[in-house]
PDB file of C-alpha atoms in Angstrom:
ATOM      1  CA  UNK A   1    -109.493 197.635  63.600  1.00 83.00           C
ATOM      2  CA  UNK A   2    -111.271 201.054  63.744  1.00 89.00           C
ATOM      3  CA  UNK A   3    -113.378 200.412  60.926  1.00 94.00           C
ATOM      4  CA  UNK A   4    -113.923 196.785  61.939  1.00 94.00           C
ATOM      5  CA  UNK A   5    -115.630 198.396  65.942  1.00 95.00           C
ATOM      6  CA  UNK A   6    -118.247 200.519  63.519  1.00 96.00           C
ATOM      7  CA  UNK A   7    -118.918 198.136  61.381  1.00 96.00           C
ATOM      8  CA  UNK A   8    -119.751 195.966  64.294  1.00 96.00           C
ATOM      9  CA  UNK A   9    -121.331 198.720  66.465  1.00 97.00           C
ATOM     10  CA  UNK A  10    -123.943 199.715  63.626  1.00 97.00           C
ATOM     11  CA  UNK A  11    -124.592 196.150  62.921  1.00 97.00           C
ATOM     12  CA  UNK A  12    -125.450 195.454  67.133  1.00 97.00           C
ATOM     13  CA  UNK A  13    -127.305 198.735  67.155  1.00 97.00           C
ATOM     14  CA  UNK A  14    -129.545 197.414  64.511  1.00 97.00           C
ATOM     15  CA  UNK A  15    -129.802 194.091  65.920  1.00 96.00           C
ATOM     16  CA  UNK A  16    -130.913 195.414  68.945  1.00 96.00           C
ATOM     17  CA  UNK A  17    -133.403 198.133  67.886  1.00 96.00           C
ATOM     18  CA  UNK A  18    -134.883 195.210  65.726  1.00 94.00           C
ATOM     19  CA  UNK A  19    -134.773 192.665  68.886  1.00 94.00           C
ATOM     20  CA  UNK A  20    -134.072 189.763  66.106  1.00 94.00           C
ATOM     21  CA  UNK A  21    -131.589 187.637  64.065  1.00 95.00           C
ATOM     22  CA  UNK A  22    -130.537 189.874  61.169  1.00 96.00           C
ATOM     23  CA  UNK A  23    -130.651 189.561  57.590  1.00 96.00           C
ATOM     24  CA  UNK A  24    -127.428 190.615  56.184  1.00 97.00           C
ATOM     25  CA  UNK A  25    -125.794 191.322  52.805  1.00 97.00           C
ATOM     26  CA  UNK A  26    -122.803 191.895  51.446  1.00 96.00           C
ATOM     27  CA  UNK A  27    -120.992 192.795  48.066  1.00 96.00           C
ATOM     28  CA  UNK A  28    -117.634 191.266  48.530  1.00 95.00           C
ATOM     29  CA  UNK A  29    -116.760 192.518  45.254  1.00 91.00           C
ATOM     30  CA  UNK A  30    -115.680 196.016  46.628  1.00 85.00           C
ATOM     31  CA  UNK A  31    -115.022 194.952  50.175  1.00 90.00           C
ATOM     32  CA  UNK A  32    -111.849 193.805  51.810  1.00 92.00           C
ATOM     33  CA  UNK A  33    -111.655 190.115  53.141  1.00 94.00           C
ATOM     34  CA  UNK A  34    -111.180 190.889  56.530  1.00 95.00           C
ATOM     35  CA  UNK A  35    -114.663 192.410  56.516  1.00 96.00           C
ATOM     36  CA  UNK A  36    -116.260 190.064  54.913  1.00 96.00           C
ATOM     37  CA  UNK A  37    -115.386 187.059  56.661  1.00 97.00           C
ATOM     38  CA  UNK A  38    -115.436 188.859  60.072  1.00 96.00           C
ATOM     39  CA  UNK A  39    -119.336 189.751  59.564  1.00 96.00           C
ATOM     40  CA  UNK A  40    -120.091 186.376  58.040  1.00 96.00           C
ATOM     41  CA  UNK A  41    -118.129 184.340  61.214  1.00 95.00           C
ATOM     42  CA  UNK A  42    -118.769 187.064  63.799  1.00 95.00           C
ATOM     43  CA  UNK A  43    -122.299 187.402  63.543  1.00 95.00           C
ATOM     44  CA  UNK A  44    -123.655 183.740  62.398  1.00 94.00           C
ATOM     45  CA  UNK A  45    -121.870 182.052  65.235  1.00 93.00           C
ATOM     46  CA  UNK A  46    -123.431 184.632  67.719  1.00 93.00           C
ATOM     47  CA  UNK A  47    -126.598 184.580  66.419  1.00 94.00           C
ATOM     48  CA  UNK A  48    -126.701 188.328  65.720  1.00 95.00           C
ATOM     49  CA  UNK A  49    -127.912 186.586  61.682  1.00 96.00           C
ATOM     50  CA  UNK A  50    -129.689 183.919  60.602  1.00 95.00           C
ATOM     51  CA  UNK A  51    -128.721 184.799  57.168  1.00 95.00           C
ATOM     52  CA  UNK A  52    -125.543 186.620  55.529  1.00 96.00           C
ATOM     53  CA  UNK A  53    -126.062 186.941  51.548  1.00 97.00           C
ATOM     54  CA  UNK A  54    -122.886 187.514  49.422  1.00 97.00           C
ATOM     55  CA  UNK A  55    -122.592 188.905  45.868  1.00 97.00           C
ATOM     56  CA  UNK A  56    -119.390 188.688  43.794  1.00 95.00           C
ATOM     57  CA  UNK A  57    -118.813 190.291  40.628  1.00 94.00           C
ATOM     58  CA  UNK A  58    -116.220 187.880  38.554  1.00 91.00           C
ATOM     59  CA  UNK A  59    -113.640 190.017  37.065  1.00 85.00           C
ATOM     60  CA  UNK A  60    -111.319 190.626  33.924  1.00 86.00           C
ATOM     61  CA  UNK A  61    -108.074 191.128  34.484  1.00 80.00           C
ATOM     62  CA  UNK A  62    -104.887 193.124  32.768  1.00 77.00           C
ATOM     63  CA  UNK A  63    -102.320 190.974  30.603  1.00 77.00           C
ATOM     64  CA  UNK A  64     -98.877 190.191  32.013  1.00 70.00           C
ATOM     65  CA  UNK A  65     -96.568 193.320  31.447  1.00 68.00           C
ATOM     66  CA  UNK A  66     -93.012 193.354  30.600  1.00 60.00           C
ATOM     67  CA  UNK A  67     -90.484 193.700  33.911  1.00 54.00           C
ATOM     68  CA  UNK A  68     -87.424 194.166  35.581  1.00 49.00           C
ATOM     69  CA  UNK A  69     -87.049 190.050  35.276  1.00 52.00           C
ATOM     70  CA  UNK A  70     -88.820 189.758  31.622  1.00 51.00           C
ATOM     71  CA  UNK A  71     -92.594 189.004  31.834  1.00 51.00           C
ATOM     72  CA  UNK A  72     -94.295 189.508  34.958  1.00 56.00           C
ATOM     73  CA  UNK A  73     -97.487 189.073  36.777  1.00 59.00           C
ATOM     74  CA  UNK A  74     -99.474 191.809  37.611  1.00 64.00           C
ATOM     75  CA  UNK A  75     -99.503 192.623  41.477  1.00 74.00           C
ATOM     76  CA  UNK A  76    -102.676 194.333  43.523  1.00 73.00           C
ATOM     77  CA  UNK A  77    -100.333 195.101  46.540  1.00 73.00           C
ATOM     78  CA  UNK A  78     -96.935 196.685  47.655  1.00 73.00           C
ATOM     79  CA  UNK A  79     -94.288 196.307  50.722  1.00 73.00           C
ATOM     80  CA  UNK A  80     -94.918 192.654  53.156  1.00 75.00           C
ATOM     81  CA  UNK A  81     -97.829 191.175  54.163  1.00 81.00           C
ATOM     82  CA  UNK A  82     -98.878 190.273  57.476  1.00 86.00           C
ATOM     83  CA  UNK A  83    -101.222 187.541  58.131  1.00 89.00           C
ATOM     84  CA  UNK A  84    -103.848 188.369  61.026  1.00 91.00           C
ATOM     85  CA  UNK A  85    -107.189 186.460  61.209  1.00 94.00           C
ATOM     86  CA  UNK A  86    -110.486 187.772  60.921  1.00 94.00           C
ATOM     87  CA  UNK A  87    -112.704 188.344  64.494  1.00 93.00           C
ATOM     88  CA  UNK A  88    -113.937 185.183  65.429  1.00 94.00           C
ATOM     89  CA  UNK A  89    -111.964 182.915  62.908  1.00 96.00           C
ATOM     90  CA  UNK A  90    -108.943 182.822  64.852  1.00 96.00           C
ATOM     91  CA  UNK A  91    -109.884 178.883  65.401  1.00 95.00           C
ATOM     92  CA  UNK A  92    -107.676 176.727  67.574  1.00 95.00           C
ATOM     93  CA  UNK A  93    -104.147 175.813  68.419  1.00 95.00           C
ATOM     94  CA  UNK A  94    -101.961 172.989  70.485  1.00 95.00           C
ATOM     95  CA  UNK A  95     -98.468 173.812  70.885  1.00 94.00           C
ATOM     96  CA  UNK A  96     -97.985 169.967  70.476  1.00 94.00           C
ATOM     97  CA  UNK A  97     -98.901 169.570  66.813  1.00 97.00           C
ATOM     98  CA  UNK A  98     -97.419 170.258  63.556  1.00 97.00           C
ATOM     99  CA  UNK A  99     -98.649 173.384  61.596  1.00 97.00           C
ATOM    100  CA  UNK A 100    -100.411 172.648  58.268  1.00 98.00           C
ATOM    101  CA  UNK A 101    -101.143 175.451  55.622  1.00 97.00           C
ATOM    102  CA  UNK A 102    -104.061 175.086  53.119  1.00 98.00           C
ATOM    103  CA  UNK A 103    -103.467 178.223  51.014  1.00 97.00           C
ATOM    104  CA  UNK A 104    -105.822 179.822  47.959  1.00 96.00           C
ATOM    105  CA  UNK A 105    -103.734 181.155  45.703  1.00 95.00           C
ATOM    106  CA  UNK A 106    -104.055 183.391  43.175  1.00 90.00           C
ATOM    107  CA  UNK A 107    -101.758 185.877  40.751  1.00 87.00           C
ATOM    108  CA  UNK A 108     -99.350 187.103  43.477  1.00 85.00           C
ATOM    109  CA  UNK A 109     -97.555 183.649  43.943  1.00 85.00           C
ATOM    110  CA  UNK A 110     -94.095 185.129  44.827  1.00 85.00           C
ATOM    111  CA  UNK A 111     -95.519 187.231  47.932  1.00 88.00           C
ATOM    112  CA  UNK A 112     -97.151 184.211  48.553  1.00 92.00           C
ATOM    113  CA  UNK A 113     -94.974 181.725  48.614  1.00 92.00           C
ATOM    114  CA  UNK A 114     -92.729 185.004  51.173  1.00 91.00           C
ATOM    115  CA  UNK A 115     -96.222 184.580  53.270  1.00 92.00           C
ATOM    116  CA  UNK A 116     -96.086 181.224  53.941  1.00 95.00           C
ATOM    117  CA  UNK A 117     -92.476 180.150  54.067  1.00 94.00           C
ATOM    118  CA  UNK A 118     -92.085 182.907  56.859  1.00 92.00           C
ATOM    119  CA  UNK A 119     -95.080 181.169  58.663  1.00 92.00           C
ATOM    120  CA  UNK A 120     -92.841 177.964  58.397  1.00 93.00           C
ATOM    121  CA  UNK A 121     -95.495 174.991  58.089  1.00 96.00           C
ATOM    122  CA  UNK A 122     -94.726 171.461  57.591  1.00 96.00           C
ATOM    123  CA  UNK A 123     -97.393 170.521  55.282  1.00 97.00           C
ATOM    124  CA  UNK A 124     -99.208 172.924  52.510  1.00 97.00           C
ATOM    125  CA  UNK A 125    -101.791 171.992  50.378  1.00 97.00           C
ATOM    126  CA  UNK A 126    -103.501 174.567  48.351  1.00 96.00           C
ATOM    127  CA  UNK A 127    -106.942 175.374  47.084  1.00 97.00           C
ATOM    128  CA  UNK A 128    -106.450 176.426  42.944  1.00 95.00           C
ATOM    129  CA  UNK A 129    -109.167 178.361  40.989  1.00 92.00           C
ATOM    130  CA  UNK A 130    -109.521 175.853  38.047  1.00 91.00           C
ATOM    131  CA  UNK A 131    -111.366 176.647  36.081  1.00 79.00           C
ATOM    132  CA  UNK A 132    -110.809 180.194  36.308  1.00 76.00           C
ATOM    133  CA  UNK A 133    -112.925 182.998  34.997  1.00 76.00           C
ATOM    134  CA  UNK A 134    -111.412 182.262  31.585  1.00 74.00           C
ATOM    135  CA  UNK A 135    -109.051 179.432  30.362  1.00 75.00           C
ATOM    136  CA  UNK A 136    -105.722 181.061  30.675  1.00 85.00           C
ATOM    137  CA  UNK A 137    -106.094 181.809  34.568  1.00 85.00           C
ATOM    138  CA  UNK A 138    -105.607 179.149  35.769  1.00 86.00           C
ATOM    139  CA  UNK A 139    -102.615 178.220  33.816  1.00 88.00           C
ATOM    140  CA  UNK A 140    -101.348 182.025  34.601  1.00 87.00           C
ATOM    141  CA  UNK A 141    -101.646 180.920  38.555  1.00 89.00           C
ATOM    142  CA  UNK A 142     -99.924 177.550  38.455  1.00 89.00           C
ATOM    143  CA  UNK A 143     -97.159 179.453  36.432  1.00 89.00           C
ATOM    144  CA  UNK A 144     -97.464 182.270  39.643  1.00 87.00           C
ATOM    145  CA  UNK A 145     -97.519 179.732  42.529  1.00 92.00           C
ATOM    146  CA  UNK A 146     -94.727 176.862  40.658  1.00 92.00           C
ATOM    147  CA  UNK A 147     -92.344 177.637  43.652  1.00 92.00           C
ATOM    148  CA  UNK A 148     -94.744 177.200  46.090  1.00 94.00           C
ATOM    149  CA  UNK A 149     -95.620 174.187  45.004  1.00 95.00           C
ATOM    150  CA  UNK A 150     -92.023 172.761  44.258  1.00 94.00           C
ATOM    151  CA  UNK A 151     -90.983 174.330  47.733  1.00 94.00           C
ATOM    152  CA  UNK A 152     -93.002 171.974  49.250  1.00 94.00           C
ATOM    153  CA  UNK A 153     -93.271 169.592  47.071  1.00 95.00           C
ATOM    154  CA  UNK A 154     -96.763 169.062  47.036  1.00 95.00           C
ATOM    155  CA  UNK A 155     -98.703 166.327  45.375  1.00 94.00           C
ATOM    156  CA  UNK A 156    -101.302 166.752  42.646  1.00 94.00           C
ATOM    157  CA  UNK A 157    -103.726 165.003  45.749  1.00 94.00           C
ATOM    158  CA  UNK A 158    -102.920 167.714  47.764  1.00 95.00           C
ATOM    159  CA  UNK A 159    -104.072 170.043  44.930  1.00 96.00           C
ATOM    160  CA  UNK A 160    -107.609 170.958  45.045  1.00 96.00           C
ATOM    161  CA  UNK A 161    -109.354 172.805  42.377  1.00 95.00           C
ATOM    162  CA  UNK A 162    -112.698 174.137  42.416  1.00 94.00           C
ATOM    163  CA  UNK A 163    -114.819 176.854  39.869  1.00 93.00           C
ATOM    164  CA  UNK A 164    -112.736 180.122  40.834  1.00 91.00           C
ATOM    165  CA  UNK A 165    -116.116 181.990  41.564  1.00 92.00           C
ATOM    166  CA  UNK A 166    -118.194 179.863  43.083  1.00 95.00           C
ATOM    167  CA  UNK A 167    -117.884 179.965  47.268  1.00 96.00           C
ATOM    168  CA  UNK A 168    -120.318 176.972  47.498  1.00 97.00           C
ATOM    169  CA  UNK A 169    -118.919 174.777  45.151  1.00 96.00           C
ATOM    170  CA  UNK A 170    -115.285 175.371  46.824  1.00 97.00           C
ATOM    171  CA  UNK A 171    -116.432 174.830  50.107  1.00 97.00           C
ATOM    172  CA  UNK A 172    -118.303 171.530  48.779  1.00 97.00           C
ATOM    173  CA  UNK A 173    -114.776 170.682  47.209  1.00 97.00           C
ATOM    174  CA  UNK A 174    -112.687 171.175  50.818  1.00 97.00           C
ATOM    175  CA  UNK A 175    -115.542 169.447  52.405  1.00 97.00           C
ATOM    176  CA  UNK A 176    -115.048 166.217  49.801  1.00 96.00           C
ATOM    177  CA  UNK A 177    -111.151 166.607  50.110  1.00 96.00           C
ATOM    178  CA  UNK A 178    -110.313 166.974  53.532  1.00 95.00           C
ATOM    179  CA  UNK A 179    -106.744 167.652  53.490  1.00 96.00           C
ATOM    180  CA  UNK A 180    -106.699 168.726  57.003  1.00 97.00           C
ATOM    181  CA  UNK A 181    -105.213 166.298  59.671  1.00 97.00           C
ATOM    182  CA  UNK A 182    -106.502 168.255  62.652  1.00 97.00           C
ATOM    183  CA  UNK A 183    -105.511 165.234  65.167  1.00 96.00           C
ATOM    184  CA  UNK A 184    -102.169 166.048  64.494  1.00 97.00           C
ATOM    185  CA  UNK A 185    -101.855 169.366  62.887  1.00 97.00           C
ATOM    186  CA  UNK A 186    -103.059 172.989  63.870  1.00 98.00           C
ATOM    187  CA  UNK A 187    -104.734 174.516  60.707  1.00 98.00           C
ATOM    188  CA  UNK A 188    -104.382 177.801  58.988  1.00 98.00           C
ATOM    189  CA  UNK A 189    -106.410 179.052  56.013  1.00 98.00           C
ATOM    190  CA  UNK A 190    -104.355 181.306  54.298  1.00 97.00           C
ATOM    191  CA  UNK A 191    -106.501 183.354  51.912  1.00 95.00           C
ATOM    192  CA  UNK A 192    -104.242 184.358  48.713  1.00 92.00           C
ATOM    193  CA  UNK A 193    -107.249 183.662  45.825  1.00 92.00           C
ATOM    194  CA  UNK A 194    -110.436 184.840  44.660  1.00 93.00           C
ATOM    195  CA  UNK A 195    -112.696 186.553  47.260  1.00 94.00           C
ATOM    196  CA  UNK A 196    -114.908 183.245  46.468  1.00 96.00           C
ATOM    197  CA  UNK A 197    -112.249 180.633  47.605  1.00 97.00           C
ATOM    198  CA  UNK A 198    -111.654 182.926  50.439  1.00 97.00           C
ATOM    199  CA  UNK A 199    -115.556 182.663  51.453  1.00 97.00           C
ATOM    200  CA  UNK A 200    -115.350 178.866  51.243  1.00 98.00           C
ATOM    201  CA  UNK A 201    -112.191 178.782  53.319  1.00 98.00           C
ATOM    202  CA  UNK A 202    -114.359 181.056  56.057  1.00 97.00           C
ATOM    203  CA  UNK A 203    -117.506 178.846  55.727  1.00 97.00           C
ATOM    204  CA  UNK A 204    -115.265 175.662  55.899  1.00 97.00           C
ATOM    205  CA  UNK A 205    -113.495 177.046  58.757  1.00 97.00           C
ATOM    206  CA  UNK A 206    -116.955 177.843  60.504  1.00 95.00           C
ATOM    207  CA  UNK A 207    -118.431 174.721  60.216  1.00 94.00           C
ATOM    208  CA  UNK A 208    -115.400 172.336  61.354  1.00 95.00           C
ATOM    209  CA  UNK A 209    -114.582 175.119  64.317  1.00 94.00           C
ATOM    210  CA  UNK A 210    -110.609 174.175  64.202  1.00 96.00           C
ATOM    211  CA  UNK A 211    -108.854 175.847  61.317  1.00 97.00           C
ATOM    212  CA  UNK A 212    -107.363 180.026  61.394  1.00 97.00           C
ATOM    213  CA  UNK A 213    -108.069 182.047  58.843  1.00 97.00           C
ATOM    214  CA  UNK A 214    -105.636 184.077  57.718  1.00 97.00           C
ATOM    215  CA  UNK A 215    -106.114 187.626  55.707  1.00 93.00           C
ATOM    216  CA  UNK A 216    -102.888 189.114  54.310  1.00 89.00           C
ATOM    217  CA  UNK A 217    -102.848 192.390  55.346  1.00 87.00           C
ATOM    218  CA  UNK A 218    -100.472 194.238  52.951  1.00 80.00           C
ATOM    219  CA  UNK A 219     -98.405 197.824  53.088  1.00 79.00           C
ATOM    220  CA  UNK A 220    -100.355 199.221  50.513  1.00 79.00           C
ATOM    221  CA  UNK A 221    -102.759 198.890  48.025  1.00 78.00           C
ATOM    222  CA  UNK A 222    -102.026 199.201  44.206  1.00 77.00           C
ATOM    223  CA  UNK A 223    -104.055 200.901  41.683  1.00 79.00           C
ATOM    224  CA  UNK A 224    -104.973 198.197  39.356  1.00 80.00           C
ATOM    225  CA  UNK A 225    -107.433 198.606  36.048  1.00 83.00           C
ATOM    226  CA  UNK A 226    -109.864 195.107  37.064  1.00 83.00           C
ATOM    227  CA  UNK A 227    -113.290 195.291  34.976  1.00 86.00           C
ATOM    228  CA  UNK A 228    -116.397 193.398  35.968  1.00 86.00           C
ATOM    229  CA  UNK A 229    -116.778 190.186  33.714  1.00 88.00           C
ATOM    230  CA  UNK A 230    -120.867 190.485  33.514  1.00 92.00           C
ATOM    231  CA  UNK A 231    -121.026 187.396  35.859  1.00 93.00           C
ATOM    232  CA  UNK A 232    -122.723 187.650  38.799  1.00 95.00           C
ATOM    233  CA  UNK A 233    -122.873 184.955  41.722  1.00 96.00           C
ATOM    234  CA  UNK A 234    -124.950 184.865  44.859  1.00 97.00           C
ATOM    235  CA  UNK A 235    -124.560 183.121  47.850  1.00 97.00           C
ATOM    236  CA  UNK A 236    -127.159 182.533  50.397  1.00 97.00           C
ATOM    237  CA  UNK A 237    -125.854 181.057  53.967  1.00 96.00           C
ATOM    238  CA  UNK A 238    -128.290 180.542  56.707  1.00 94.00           C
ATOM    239  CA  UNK A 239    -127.741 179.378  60.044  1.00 92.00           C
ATOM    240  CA  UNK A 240    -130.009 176.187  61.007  1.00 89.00           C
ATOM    241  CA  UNK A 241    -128.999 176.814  64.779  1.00 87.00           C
ATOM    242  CA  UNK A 242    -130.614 180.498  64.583  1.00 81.00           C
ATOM    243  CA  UNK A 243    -134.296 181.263  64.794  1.00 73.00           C
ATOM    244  CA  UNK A 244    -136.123 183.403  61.924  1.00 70.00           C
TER     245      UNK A 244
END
C-alpha cells in the first residue's frame, strides 16, 4: 500500500505539471501484478492516460525437481496467499447472487486450488495458457491445476485457452467465451497465470465494469532461477473515451 500512494503520487504530480492525459509504460516483466493492473485500471478509467503500453518478456523456466512427495513443481512463493484486488478493480457485488471464479492458472496449482476453495465459489471456470511458451507447459499446468479442475468438476467448455503471452489475444478469447453469468453471479478474476493472462483478466474486467480482480498476495517471495526466452510482446491500450 505504501509503495502503491508513490507510485500514484509521482504519476498525479506528472499529470498535473503536464496539464494532460499521460502516456504511460510499463515492463510487467519485473513488476508485481498489483502494480500493474492498478496503474493500467486506476489511471485509464480516470483519465489521468490515454495510453498505458505494456512489455513482457516470455520466460524459461527450471525443470520439475525431486520432493518430499516424488516429483514436484517448482513454486515462486512461500506461507498463504491472500487475495486483495488491485485499486480500482475491486468491481461489483450483490449479496443476492452466487459467486463465480474465473481463475488463470499457472505452475502453483496446489496453492491455487487452497486460494480458491477458501474463497468458496459455486462455479469456476479457468483461463489455461495453451499454448504455452513451449509445448510441455501447458501439459506441466493441467498436471498442476488436475484437482482444481476435478474439485469442481469443470467442463472442457468452461476451459478456455489462449497463447500464454499474448494479453490481447486472451482478452479477445474471454471476450468470445463469456463464461461469466453476471445476472446471477458476482465475478472474481483470480489471477494465478502468466502476467499476460493476468493483463487480459484486468482489461476484460475494465471494459465489462462488473468482475474483481483478485492478486494473490503471498508471505514471501522465493528465489527462483527464470531466464528471459528472447520473446518480446507489446501491448498498446488506449482509451477512446480520453482526449490526446
Amino acid at each position: 500500500e505504501q509503495i502503491w500512494g508513490k507510485i500514484l503520487d509521482s504519476i498525479l504530480s506528472e499529470y498535473i505539471r503536464s496539464g494532460r492525459p499521460l502516456s504511460l509504460f510499463i515492463d510487467a516483466s519485473t513488476c508485481p501484478r498489483y502494480y500493474t493492473l492498478g496503474i493500467l485500471g486506476y489511471c485509464l478509467k480516470s483519465g489521468i492516460a490515454h495510453r498505458v503500453t505494456i512489455s513482457y518478456a516470455e520466460a524459461l523456466y527450471p525443470d520439475k525437481k525431486p520432493g518430499i512427495h516424488g516429483i514436484e513443481e517448482l513454486t515462486f512463493t512461500d506461507g498463504w496467499w491472500k487475495a486483495i484486488a488491485p485499486p480500482s478493480l475491486e468491481g461489483m457485488f450483490s449479496p443476492g447472487k452466487k459467486r463465480f471464479f474465473l481463475v488463470s492458472v499457472g505452475f502453483e496449482g496446489w496453492k491455487t486450488m487452497r486460494a480458491v476453495t477458501r474463497a468458496d465459489p459455486d462455479r469456476v471456470s479457468i483461463l489455461l495458457a495453451d499454448p504455452g511458451f513451449n509445448h510441455e507447459y501447458a501439459e506441466r499446468t493441467l498436471d498442476g491445476n488436475k484437482g482444481l479442475i476435478d474439485c469442481y468438476k469443470i467442463p472442457e467448455q468452461q476451459i478456455a485457452r489462449s497463447v500464454a503471452g499474448d494479453a490481447i489475444g486472451a482478452w479477445k478469447v474471454l471476450t468470445e467465451t463469456a463464461l461469466e453469468r453476471p445476472d446471477k453471479e458476482n465475478v472474481f478474476y483470480l489471477c494465478s497465470g502468466t502476467k499476460s493472462h493476468s493483463i487480459a483478466l484486468g482489461l476484460r474486467a475494465i471494459s465489462v465494469g462488473y468482475p474483481a480482480v483478485l492478486y494473490n498476495l503471498p508471505e514471501a517471495h522465493k528465489v527462483v532461477d527464470i531466464r528471459p526466452s528472447g520473446v518480446f510482446w507489446r501491448f498498446d491500450i488506449s482509451s477512446l473515451t480520453v482526449p490526446l
